[in-house]
Coordinates of C-alpha atoms in Angstrom, one line a residue:
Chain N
X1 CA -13.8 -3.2 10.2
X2 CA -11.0 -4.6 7.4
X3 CA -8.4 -4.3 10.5
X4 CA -5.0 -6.3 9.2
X5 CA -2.5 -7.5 11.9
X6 CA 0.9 -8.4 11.1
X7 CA 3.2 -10.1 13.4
X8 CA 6.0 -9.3 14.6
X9 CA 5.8 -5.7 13.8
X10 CA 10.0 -6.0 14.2
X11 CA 12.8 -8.8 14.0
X12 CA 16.2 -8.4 14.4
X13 CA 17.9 -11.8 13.3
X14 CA 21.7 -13.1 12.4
X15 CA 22.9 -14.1 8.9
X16 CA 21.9 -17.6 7.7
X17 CA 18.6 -18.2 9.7
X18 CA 14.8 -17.9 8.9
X19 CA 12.2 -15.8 9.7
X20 CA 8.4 -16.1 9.7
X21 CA 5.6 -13.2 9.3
X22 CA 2.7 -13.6 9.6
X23 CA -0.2 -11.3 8.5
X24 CA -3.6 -11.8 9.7
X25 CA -7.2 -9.9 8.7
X26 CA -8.7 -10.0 12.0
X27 CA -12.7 -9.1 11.3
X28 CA -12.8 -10.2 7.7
X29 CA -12.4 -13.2 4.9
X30 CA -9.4 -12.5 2.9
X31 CA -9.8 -13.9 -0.7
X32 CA -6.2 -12.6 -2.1
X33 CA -3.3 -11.2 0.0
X34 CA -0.5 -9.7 -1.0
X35 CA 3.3 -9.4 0.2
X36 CA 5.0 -6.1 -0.2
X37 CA 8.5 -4.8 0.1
X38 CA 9.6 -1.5 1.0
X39 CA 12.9 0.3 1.6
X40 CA 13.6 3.2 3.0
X41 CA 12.2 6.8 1.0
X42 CA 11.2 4.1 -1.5
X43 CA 7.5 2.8 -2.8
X44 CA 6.2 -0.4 -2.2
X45 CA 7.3 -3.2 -4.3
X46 CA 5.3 -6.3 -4.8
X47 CA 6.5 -9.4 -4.5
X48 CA 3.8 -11.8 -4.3
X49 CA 0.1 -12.2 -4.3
X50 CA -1.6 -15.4 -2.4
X51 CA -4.9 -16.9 -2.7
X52 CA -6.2 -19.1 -0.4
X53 CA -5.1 -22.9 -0.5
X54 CA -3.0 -22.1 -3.7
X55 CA 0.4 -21.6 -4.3
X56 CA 1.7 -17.7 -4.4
X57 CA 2.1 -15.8 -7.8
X58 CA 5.6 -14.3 -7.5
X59 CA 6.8 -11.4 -9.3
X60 CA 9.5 -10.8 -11.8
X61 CA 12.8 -10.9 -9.9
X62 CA 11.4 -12.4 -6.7
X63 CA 13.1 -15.6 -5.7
X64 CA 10.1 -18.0 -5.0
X65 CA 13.0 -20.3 -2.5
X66 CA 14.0 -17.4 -0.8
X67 CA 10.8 -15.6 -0.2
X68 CA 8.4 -18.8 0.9
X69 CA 4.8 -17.7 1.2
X70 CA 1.9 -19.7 2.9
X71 CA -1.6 -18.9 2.4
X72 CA -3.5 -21.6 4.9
X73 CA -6.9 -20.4 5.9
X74 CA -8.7 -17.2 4.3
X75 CA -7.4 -15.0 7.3
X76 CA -3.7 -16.1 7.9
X77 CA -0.7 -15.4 5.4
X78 CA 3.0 -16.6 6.3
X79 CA 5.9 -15.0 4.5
X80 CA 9.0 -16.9 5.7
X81 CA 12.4 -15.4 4.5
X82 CA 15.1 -18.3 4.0
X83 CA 18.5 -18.4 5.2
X84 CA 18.3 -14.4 5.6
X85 CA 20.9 -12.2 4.6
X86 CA 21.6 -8.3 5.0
X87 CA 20.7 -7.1 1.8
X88 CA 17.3 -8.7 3.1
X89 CA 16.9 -5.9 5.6
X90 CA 14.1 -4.1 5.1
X91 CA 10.2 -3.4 5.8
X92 CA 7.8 -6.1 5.1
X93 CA 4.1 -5.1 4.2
X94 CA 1.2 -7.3 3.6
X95 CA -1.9 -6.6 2.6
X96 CA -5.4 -8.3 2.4
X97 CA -8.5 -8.0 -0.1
X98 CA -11.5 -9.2 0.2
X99 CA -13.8 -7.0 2.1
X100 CA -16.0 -4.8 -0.1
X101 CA -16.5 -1.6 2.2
X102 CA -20.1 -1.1 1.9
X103 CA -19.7 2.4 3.1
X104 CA -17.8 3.2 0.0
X105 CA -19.1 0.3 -2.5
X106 CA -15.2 -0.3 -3.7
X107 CA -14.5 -4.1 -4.3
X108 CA -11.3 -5.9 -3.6
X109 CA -10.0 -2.6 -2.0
X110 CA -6.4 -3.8 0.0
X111 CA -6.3 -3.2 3.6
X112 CA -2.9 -2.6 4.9
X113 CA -1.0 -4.5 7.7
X114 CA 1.4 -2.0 10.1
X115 CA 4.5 -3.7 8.7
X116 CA 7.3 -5.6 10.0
X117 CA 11.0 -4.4 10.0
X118 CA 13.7 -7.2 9.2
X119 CA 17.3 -6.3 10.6
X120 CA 19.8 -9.0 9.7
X121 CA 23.1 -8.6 11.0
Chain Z
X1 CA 6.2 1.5 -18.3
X2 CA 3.8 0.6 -15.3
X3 CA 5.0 4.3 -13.7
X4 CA 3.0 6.1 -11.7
X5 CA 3.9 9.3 -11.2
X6 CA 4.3 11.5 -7.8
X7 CA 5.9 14.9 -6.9
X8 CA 8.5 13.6 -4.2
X9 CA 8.0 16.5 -1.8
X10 CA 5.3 19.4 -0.9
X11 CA 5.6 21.9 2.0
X12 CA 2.7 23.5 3.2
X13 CA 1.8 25.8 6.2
X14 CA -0.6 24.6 8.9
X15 CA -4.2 25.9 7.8
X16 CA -3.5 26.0 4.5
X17 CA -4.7 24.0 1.8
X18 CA -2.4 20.8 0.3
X19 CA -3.4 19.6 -2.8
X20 CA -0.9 16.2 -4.2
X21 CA -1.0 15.2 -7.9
X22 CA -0.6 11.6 -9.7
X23 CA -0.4 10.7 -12.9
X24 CA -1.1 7.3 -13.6
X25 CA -0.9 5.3 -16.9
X26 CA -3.6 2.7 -17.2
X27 CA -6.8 3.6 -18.7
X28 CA -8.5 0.6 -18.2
X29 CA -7.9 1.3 -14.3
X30 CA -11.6 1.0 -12.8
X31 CA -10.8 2.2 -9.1
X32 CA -7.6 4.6 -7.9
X33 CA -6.9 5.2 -4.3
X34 CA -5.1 7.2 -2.1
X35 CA -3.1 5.8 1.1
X36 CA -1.9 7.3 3.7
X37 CA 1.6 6.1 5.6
X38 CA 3.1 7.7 8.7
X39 CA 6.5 7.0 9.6
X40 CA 7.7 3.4 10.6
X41 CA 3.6 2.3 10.0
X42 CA 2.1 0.4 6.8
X43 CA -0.8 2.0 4.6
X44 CA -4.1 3.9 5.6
X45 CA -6.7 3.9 2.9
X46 CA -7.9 7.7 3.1
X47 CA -10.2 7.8 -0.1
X48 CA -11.0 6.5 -3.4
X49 CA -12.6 7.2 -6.9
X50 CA -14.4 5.3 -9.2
X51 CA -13.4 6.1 -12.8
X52 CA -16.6 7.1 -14.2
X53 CA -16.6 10.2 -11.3
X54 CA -15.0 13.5 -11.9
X55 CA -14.8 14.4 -7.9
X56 CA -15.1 12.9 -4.4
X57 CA -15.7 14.9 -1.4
X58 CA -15.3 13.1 1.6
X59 CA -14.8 15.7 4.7
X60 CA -11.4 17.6 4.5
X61 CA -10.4 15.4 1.3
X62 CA -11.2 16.3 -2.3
X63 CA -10.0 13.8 -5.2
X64 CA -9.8 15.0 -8.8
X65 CA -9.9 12.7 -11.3
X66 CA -9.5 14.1 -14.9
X67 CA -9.1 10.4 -16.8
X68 CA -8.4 12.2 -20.0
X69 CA -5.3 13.5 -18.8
X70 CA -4.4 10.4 -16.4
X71 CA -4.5 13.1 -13.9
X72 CA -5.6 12.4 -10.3
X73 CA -5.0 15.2 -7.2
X74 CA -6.0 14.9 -3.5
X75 CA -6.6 17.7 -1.5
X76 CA -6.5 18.3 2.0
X77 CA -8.0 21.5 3.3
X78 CA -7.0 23.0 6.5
X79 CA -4.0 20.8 6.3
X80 CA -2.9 20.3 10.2
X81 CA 0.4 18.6 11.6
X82 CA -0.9 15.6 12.1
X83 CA -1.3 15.2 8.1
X84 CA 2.4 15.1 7.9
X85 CA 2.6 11.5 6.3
X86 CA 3.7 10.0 3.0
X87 CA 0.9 9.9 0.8
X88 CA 0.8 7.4 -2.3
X89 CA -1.3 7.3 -5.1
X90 CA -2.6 3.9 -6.6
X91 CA -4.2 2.2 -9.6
X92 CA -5.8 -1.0 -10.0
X93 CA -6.2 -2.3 -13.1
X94 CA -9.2 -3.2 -14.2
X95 CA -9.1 -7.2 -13.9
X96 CA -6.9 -7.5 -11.5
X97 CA -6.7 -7.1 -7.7
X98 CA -3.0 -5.7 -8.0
X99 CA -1.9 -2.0 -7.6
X100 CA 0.6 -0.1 -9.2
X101 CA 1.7 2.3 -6.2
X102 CA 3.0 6.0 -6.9
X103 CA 6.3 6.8 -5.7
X104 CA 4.9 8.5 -2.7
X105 CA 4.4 12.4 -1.7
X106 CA 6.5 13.3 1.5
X107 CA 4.4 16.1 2.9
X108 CA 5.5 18.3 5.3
X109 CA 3.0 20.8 7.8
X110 CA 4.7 23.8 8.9
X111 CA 2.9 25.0 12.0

């Protein structure tokens, strides 16, 4: 179980358009789910958290216009970057909580998505 | 600061034991976990500790956790090739669903 799917897992795109991610959790009820940002040799950066039907908490330093998150059903999470840029290159992770693992009794544990890489030329 | 701490590198020979170390700074952190992340892939939760525990066994993995110290350590015995993988430590703060992530162990299996 806690499986998280995350579409497309790559998207190469010009300057100046949009692109949409989506992150699902396929065999589970995600409460919270989170957006992620990570370049390369680097740690994960957060950059928003999303609760179902309410509007995403963005961090410090994340543009909320840029960076458009959608939380619409308890399984399905859209990040859309706006009018993309290079310096927006990189890998996008999301992750959902949610799903206590009654194997190992730890609440609101994330589950990961594979990632999606952004290229924009 | 929010930091978590990681060593950035650890080479080890196949067979051999592996053992990664985190320092974390949040004492009211209730659950820590470790993720594993293979290249061009997001994050697989190996393990976890609940803060009140001192050790978790959980086949080849072993996590430490002296909460005195901050001081959490994962170890992998028998290391193989196909541990070869970024591994990040993580805190959640107790109250909050977020994670602070460790800057990630590179570890590399010699064979």
């Amino acid at each position: 179980g806690a499986v998280v799917s995350q579409h497309p897992s790559w998207v190469i795109c010009k300057s100046g358009t949009s692109v949409k991610i989506e992150c699902r959790s396929l065999d589970f009820q995600a409460t919270t789910m989170f957006w992620y940002r990570q370049f390369p040799k680097q740690s994960l950066m957060l950059m928003a958290t999303s609760n179902e039907g309410s509007k995403a908490t963005y961090e410090q330093g994340v543009e909320k216009d840029k960076f458009l998150i959608n939380h619409a059903s308890l399984t399905l999470s859209t990040l859309t970057v706006t009018s993309a840029h290079p310096e927006d290159s990189s890998f996008y992770i999301c992750s959902a909580a949610g799903e206590t693992d009654e194997s190992t009794g730890a609440p609101d544990t994330q589950y990961f998505g594979p990632g999606t890489r952004l290229t924009v030329l | 600061g929010e930091d978590v701490e990681q060593s950035l590198f650890l080479s080890v020979r196949e067979g051999d034991s592996s053992v990664i170390n985190c320092t974390y700074t949040d004492s009211s952190s209730t659950y820590l976990y470790w993720y594993k992340q293979e290249p061009g892939a997001g994050l697989q939760l190996l393990t976890y500790i609940f803060s009140n525990m001192d050790m978790k066994q959980d086949q080849r993995l072993t996590v430490l956790l002296n909460k005195k110290d901050k001081h959490l350590s994962l170890r992998i015995a028998d290391t193989q090739t196909g541990d070869s993988a970024i591994y990040f430590c993580a805190e959640s703060p107790s109250g909050t669903y977020k994670y602070i992530f460790g800057t990630g162990t590179r570890l590399k299996v010699l064979a």
